[in-house]
Coordinates of C-alpha atoms and ligand atoms in Angstrom, one line a residue:
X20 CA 19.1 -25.8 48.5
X21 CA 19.3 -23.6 51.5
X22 CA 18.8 -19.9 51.8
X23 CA 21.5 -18.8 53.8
X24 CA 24.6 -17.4 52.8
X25 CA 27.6 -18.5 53.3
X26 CA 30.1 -17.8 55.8
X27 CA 33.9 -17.5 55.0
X28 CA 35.2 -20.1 57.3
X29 CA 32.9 -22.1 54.6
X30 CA 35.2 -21.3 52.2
X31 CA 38.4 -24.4 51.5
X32 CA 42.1 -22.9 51.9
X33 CA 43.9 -22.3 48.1
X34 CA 46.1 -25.8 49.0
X35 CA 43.0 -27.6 49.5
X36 CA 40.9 -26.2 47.1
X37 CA 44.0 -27.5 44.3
X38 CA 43.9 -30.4 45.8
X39 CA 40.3 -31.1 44.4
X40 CA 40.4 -33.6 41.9
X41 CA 38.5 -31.5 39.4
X42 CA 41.0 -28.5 40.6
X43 CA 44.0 -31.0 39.9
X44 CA 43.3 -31.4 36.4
X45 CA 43.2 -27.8 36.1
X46 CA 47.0 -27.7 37.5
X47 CA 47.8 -30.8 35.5
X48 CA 47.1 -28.8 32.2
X49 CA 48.0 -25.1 32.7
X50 CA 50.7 -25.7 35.9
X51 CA 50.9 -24.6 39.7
X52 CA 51.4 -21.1 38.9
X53 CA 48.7 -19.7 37.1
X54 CA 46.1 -21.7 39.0
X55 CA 47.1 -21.3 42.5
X56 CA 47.0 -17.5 41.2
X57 CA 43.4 -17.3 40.3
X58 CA 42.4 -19.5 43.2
X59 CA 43.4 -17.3 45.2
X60 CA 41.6 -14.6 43.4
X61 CA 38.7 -15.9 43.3
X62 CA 39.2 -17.1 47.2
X63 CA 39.6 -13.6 47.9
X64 CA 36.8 -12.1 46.1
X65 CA 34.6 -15.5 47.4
X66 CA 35.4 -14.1 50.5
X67 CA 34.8 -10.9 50.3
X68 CA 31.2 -11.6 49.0
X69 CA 30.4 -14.0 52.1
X70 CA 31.9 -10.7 54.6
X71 CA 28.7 -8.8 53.1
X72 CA 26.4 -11.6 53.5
X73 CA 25.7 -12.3 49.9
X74 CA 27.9 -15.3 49.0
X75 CA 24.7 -18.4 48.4
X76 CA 26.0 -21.4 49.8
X77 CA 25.9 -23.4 46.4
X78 CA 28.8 -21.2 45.9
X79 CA 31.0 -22.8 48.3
X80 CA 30.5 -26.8 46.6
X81 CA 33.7 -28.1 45.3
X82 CA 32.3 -28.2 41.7
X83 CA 30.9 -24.7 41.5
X84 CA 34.5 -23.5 42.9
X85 CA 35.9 -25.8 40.2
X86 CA 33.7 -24.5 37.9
X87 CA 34.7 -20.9 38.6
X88 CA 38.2 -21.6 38.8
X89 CA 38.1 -23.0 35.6
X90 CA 36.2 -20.0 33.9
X91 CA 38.8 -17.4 35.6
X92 CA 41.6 -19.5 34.2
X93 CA 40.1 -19.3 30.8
X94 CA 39.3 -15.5 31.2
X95 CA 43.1 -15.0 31.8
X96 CA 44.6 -17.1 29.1
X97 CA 41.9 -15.2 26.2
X98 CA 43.9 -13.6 23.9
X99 CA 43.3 -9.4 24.5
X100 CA 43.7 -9.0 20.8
X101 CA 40.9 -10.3 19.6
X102 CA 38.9 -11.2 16.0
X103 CA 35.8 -9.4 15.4
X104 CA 33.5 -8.9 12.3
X105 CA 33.8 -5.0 11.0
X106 CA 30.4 -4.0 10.8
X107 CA 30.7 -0.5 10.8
X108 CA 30.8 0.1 6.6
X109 CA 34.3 1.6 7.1
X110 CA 36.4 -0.9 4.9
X111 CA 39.9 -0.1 5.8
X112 CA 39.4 0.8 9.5
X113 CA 42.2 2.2 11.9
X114 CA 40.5 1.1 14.7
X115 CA 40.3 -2.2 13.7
X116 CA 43.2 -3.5 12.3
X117 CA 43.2 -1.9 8.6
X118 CA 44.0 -4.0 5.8
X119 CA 43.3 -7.2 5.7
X120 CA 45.8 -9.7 4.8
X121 CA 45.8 -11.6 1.6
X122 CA 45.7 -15.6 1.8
X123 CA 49.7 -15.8 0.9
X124 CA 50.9 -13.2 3.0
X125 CA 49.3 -15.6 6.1
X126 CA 50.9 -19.1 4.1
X127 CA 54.6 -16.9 3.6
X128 CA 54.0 -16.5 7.5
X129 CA 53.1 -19.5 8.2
X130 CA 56.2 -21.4 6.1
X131 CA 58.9 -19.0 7.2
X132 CA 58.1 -18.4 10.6
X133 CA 58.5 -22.2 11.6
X134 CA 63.0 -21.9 11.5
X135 CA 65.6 -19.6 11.0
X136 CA 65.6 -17.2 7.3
X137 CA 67.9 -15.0 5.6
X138 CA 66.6 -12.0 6.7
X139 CA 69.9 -10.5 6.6
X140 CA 72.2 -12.6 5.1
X141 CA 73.1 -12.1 1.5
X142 CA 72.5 -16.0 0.1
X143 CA 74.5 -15.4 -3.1
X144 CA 77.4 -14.4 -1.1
X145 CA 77.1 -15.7 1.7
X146 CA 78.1 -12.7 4.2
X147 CA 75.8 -10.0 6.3
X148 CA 73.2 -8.9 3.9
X149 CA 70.4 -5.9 4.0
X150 CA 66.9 -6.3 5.2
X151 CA 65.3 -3.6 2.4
X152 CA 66.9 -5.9 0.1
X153 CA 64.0 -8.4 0.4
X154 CA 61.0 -6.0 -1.0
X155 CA 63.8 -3.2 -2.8
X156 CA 63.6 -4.9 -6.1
X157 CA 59.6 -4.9 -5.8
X158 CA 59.1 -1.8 -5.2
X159 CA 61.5 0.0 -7.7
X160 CA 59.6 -2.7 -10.2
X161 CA 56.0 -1.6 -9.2
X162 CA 57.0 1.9 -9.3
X163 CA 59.7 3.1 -11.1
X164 CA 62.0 4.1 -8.4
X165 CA 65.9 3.8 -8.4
X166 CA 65.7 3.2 -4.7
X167 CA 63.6 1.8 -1.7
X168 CA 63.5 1.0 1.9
X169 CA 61.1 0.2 4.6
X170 CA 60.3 1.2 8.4
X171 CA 57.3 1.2 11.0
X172 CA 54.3 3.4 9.5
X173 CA 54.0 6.0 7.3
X174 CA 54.0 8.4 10.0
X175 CA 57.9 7.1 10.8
X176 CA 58.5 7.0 7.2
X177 CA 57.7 10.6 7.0
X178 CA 59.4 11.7 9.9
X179 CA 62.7 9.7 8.5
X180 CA 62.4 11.4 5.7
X181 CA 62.3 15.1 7.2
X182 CA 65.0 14.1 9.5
X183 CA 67.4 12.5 7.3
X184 CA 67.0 15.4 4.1
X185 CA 66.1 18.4 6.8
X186 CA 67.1 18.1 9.9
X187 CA 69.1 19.9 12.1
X188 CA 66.7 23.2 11.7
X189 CA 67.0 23.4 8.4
X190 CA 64.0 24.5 6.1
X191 CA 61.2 22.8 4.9
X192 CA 58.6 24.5 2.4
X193 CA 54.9 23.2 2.8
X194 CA 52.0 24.8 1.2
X195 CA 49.3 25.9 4.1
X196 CA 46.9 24.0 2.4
X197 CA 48.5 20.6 2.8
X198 CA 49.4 20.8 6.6
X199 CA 47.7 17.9 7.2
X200 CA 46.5 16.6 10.9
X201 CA 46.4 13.0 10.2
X202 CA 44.5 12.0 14.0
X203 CA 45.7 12.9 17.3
X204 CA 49.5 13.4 17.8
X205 CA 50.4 13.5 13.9
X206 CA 50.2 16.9 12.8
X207 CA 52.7 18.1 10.1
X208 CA 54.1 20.7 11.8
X209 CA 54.4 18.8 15.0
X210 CA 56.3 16.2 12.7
X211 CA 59.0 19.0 10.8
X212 CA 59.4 19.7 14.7
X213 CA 60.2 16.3 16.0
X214 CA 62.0 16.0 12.7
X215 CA 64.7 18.8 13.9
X216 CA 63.2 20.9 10.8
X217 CA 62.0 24.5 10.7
X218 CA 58.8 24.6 9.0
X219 CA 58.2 27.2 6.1
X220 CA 54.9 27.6 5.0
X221 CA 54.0 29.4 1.9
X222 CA 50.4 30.1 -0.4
X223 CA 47.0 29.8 1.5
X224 CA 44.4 27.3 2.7
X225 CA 42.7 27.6 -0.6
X226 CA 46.1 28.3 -3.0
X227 CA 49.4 28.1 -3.4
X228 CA 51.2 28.9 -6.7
X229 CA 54.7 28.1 -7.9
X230 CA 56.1 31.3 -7.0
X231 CA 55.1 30.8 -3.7
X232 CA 57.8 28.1 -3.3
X233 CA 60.3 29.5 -5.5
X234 CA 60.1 32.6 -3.8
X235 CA 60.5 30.7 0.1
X236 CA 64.0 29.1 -1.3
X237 CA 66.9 30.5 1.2
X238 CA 70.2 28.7 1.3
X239 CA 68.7 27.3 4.2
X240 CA 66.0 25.0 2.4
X241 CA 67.1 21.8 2.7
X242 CA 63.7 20.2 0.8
X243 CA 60.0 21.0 -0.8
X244 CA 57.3 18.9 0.2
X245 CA 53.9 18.0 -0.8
X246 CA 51.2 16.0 1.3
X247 CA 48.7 14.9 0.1
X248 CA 45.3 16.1 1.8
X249 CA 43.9 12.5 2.5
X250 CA 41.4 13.0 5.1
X251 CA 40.1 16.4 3.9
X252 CA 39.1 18.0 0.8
X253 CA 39.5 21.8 0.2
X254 CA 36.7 22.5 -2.3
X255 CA 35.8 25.9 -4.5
X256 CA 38.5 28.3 -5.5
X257 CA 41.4 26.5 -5.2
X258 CA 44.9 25.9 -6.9
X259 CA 47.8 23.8 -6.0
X260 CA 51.0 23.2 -7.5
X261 CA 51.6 20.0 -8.7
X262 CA 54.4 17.7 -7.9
X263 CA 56.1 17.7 -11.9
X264 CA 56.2 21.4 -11.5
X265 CA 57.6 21.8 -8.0
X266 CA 60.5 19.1 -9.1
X267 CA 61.0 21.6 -11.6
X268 CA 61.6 24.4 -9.1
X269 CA 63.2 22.4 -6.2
X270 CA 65.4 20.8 -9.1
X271 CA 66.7 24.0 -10.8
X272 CA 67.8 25.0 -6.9
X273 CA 69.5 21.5 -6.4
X274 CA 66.9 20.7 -3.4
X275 CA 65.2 17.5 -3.7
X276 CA 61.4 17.0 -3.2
X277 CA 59.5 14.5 -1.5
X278 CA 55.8 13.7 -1.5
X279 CA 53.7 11.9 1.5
X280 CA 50.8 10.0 -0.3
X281 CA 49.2 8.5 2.5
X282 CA 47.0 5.6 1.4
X283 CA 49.0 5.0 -1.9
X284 CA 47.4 3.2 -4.0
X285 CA 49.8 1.1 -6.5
X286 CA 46.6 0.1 -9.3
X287 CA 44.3 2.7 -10.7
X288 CA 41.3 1.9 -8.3
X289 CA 39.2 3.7 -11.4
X290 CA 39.2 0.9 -13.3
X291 CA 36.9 -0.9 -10.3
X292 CA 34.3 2.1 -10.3
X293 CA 36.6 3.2 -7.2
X294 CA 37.7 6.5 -7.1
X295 CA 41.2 7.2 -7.9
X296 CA 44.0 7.7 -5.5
X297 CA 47.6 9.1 -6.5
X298 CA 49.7 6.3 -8.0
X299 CA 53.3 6.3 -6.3
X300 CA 54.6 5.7 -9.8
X301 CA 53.1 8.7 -10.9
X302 CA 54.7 10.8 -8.4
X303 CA 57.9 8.9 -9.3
X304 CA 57.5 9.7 -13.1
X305 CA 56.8 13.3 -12.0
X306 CA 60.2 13.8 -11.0
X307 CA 59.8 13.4 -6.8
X308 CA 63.1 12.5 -5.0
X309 CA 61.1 10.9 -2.4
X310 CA 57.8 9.5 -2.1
X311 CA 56.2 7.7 1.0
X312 CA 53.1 5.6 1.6
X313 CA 51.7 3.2 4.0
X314 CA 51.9 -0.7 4.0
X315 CA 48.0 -1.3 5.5
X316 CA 45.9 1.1 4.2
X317 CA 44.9 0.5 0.1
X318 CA 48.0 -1.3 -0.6
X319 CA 46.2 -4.0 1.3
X320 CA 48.9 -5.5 3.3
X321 CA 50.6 -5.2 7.1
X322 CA 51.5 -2.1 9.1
X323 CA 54.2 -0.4 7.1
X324 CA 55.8 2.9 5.6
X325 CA 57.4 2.5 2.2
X326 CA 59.5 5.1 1.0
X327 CA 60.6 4.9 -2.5
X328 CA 62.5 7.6 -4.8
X329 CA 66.3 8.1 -6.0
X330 CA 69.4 6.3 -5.2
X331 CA 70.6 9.5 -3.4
X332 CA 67.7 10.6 -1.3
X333 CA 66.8 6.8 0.0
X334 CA 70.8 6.1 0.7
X335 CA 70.8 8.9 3.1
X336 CA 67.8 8.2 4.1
X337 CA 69.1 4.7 4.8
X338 CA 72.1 5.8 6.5
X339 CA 70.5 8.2 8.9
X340 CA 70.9 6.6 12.3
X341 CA 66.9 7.0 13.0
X342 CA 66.3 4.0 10.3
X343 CA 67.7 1.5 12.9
X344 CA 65.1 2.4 15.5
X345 CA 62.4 2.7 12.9
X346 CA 62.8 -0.7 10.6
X347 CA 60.7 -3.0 10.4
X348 CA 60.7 -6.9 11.4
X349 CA 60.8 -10.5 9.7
X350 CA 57.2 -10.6 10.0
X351 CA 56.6 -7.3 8.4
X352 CA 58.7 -8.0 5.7
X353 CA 57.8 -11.6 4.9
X354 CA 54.0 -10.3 4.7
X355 CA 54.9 -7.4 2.7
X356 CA 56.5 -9.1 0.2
X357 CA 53.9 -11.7 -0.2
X358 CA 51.2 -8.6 -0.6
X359 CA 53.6 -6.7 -2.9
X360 CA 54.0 -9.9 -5.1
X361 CA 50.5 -10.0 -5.9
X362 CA 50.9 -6.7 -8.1
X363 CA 52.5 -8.2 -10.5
X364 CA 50.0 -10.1 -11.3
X365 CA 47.4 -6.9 -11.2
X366 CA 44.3 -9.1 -13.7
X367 CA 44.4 -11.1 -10.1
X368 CA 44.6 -8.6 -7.6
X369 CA 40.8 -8.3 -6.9
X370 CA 40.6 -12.3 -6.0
X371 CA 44.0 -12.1 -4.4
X372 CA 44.0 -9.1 -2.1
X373 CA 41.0 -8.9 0.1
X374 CA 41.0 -5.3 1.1
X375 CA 40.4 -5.1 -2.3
X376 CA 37.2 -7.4 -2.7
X377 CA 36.4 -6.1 -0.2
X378 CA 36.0 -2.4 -1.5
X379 CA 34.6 -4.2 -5.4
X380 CA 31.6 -5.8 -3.7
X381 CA 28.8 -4.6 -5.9
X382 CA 25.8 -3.3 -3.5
X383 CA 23.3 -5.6 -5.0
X384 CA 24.9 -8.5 -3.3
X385 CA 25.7 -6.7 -0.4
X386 CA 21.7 -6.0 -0.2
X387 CA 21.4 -9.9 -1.1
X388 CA 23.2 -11.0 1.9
X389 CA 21.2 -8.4 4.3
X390 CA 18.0 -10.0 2.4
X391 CA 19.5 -13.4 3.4
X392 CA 20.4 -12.7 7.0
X393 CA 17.2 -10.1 8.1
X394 CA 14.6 -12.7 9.4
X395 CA 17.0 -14.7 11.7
X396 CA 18.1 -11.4 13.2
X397 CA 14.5 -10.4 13.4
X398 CA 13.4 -13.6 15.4
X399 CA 16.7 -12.9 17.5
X400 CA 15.6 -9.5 18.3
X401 CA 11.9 -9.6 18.7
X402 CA 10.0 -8.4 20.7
X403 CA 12.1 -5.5 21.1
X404 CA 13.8 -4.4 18.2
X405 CA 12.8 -4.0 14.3
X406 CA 15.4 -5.2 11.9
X407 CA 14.8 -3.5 8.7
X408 CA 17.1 -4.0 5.1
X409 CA 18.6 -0.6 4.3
X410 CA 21.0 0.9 1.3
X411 CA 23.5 2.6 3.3
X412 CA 26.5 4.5 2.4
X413 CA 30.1 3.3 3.9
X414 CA 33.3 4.9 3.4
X415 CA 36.9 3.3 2.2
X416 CA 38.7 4.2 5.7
X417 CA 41.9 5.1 6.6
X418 CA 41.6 9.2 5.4
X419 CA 41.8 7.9 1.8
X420 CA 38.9 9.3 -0.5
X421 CA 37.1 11.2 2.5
X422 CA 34.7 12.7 -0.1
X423 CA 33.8 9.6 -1.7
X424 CA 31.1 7.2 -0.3
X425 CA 30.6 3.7 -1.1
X426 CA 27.2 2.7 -2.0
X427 CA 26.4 -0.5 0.4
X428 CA 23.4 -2.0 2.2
X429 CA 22.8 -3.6 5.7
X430 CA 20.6 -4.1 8.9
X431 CA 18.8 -1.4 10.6
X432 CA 18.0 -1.9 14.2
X433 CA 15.7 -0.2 15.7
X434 CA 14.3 -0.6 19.2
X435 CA 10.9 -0.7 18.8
X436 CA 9.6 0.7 22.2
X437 CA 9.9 5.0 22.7
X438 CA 10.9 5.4 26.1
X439 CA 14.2 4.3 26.9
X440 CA 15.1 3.9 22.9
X441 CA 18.8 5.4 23.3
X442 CA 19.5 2.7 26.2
X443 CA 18.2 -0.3 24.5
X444 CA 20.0 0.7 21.7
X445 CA 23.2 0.6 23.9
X446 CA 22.8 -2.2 25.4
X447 CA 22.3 -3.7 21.8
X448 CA 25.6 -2.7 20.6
X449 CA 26.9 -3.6 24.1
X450 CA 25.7 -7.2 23.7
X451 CA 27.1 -7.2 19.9
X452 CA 30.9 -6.3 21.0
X453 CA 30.4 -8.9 23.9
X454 CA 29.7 -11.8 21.5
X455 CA 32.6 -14.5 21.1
X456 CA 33.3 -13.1 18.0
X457 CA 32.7 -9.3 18.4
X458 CA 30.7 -7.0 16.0
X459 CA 31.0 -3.8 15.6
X460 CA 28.4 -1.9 13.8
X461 CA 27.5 2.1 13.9
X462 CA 24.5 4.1 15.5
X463 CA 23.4 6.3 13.4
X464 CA 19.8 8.6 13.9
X465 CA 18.4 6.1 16.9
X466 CA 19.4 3.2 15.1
X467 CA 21.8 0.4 15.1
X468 CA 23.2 0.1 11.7
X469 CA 25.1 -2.9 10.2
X470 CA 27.0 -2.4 7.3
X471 CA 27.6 -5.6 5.6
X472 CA 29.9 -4.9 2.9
X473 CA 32.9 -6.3 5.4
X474 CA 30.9 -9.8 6.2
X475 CA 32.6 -12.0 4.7
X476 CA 31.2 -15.0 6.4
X477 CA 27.6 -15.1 7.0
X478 CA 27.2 -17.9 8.6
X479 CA 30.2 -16.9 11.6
X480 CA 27.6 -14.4 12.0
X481 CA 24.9 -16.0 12.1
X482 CA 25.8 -19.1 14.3
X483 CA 26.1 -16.0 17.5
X484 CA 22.2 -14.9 17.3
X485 CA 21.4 -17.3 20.1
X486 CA 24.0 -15.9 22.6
X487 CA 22.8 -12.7 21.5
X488 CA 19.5 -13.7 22.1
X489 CA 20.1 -15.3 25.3
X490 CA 22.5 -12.3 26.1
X491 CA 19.7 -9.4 25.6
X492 CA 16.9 -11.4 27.6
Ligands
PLP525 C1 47.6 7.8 7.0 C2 48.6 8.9 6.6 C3 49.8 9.0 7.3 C4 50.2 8.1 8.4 O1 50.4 6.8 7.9 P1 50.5 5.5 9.0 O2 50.7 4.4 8.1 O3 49.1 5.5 9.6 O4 51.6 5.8 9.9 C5 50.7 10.0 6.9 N1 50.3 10.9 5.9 C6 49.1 10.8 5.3 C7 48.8 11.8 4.2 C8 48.2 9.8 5.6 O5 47.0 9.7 5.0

């Protein structure tokens, strides 16, 4: 093999280079386009390396172009959206997709996304029918509500809300202590804004009393509203008004009230050792007009906001012209219904609904499984790095139950020379997220820690420590 570079006159023209017969099965397979597009890509970056004097000649061989071509062709078609193994001890993680969906929520996709369905045709009758009519019945069932309806998230769900019962600049009583910031541009008085509402806040950070509210009622108020502090706790000398006695007061004025939950649990997760979350039902029973939730956070299924509540508050709610830009899809709604089926069977739900296995797996196997997997990720690792089993504490994700930690265990990495510690450590988790199959784990006190509660399958793990041996060399 010779030494010097190649030149770019070395370098084949993009017709000929197609015309290689390794090249032309390329083109047979994906088409003219997309190849003669990286060809010349790669051409022009081939070319630009043999300007500088640093293209090796080897480069320049029809099968090492072939080869390259091939692997730029590949690179294009990979999916950006991606698989990867949640590592980080966050269960329901925003970052990373949220809930996961349950076995018959992929099969209803599967089966109904193949043809035509009857999204919005009324089968009975046989005319135009209504989308919310596919999960309405569920959700009144699993929680008591005359009425329900469905759009994007729970951040459109509460904005809808706002808008439909409060906008144009009427009032909308909050306590101070609920006005949440639920991560970056949703902040509930941005919302009220963007909702055409005028914002009236009324108690303190720490408390807020009944008379607060009654006392903010004008004949502007158009609607009292609780949210529920997911993400945060206010702790010590506090008092809030619950939502049975601010129906009362909201009521007695002929306003309605509505309620954002947040995560929304629809079980008691107590009955799991979980801590509990607010129950729509509940809030339903208390006497709320409207109550909203999301679809991917503990409900366990795809990216939603429910909003359920009365037959008056959800029609115009319904009818306000917002909805239309805010509903959701078939594929929303086949999924959600699959997920919302599997509550009424609720002695199932912990086999059925894996964001929920998820958050039940006892530590003791979690530590198990670290047991299991520590020595093959130790030989991957060594020289460098220590891999040590640890009980670590992960967290259920999503703002819901920020107070509440989840005992787990995992892998700690550690790298095991001084100097240059924080860079190896880097380029650990660098060569983690760059496997096939990405993982994501945490650093945490100049380590690299892997929560396993979230890995599901071992062995897809496992079967990546030689490319991430071979990666890190
Ligand atoms: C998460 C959350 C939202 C936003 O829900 P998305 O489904 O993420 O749009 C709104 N309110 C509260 C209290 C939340 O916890």
């Amino acid at each position: 093999m010779s030494l010097t570079p190649a030149r770019p006159q070395d370098l084949p023209g993009v017709d000929r280079l197609l015309h290689q017969p390794a090249v032309a099965a390329l083109v047979a397979q994906h088409g003219h386009s997309l190849v003669a597009d990286q060809a010349r890509g790669l051409l022009d970056s081939l070319r630009r390396q043999a300007l500088d004097g640093r293209l090796p000649a080897a480069a320049v061989q029809p099968d090492a172009l072939a080869d390259a071509l091939a692997q730029r062709v590949a690179q294009r078609l990979a999916p950006r959206l991606q698989r990867v193994l949640n590592l980080t001890g966050t269960v329901i993680h925003t970052n990373l997709g949220r809930a996961l969906l349950a076995d018959s929520a992929l099969q209803r996709l599967l089966a109904l996304m193949t043809g035509p369905n009857n999204l919005e045709f009324d089968l009975a009758a046989g005319g135009r029918g209504d989308r919310d009519s596919v999960v309405e019945e569920l959700l009144c069932t699993l929680t008591g509500a005359e009425a329900a309806t469905v759009v994007n998230n729970n951040a459109a769900a509460v904005l809808l809300t706002i808008a439909a019962l409060a906008g144009g600049g009427r009032e909308v009583i909050v306590s101070r202590g609920e006005l949440v910031e639920i991560g970056g541009a949703f902040r509930m008085p941005d919302v009220m804004a963007a909702a055409g509402a005028r914002l009236v806040e009324v108690g303190t950070t720490n408390r807020t009393h009944p008379r607060d509210y009654a006392q903010a009622i004008t004949e502007r108020t158009a609607l009292l509203m609780k949210v529920h502090t997911s993400n945060y706790a206010v702790q010590g000398f506090t008092a809030a008004v619950d939502e049975a006695t601010l129906a009362g007061i909201a009521h007695a004025r002929g306003l309605p009230l509505a309620t954002d939950l947040g995560a929304g649990a629809l079980v008691d997760l107590a009955q799991w050792g979980l801590p509990s979350e607010p129950l729509p039902q509940d809030k339903i029973a208390a006497g709320c007009d409207v109550v909203t939730f999301s679809g991917d956070k503990l409900l366990g299924g795809p990216q939603a906001g429910l909003v359920v509540g009365s037959r008056a508050a959800i029609d115009r709610i319904r009818r306000f012209p917002l909805k239309r830009a805010l509903r959701v899809g078939q594929l929303t709604l086949a999924a959600l219904e699959a997920t919302l089926m599997l509550y009424l069977r609720p002695e199932r739900l912990r086999q059925d609904l894996p964001t929920l296995r998820l958050l039940t797996r006892p530590a003791e196997a979690i530590r198990a499984q670290a047991l299991a997997l520590q020595p093959a990720l130790a030989a991957a690792l060594a020289p460098r790095y220590g891999v040590a089993v640890v009980a670590l504490l992960g967290q259920i994700g999503s703002g819901s139950l920020p107070v509440e930690r989840l005992p787990s265990a995992g892998l700690a990495v550690t790298p095991l020379q001084k100097p240059g510690a924080g860079r190896a450590l880097d380029a650990l988790a660098a060569a983690l997220r760059g496997l096939p199959l990405p993982v994501i784990g945490r650093i945490h006190a100049d380590q690299l820690l892997l929560d396993l509660r979230c890995l599901d399958d071992t062995a897809a793990f496992s079967a990546q420590l030689p490319t991430l041996q071979a990666a890190l060399a």
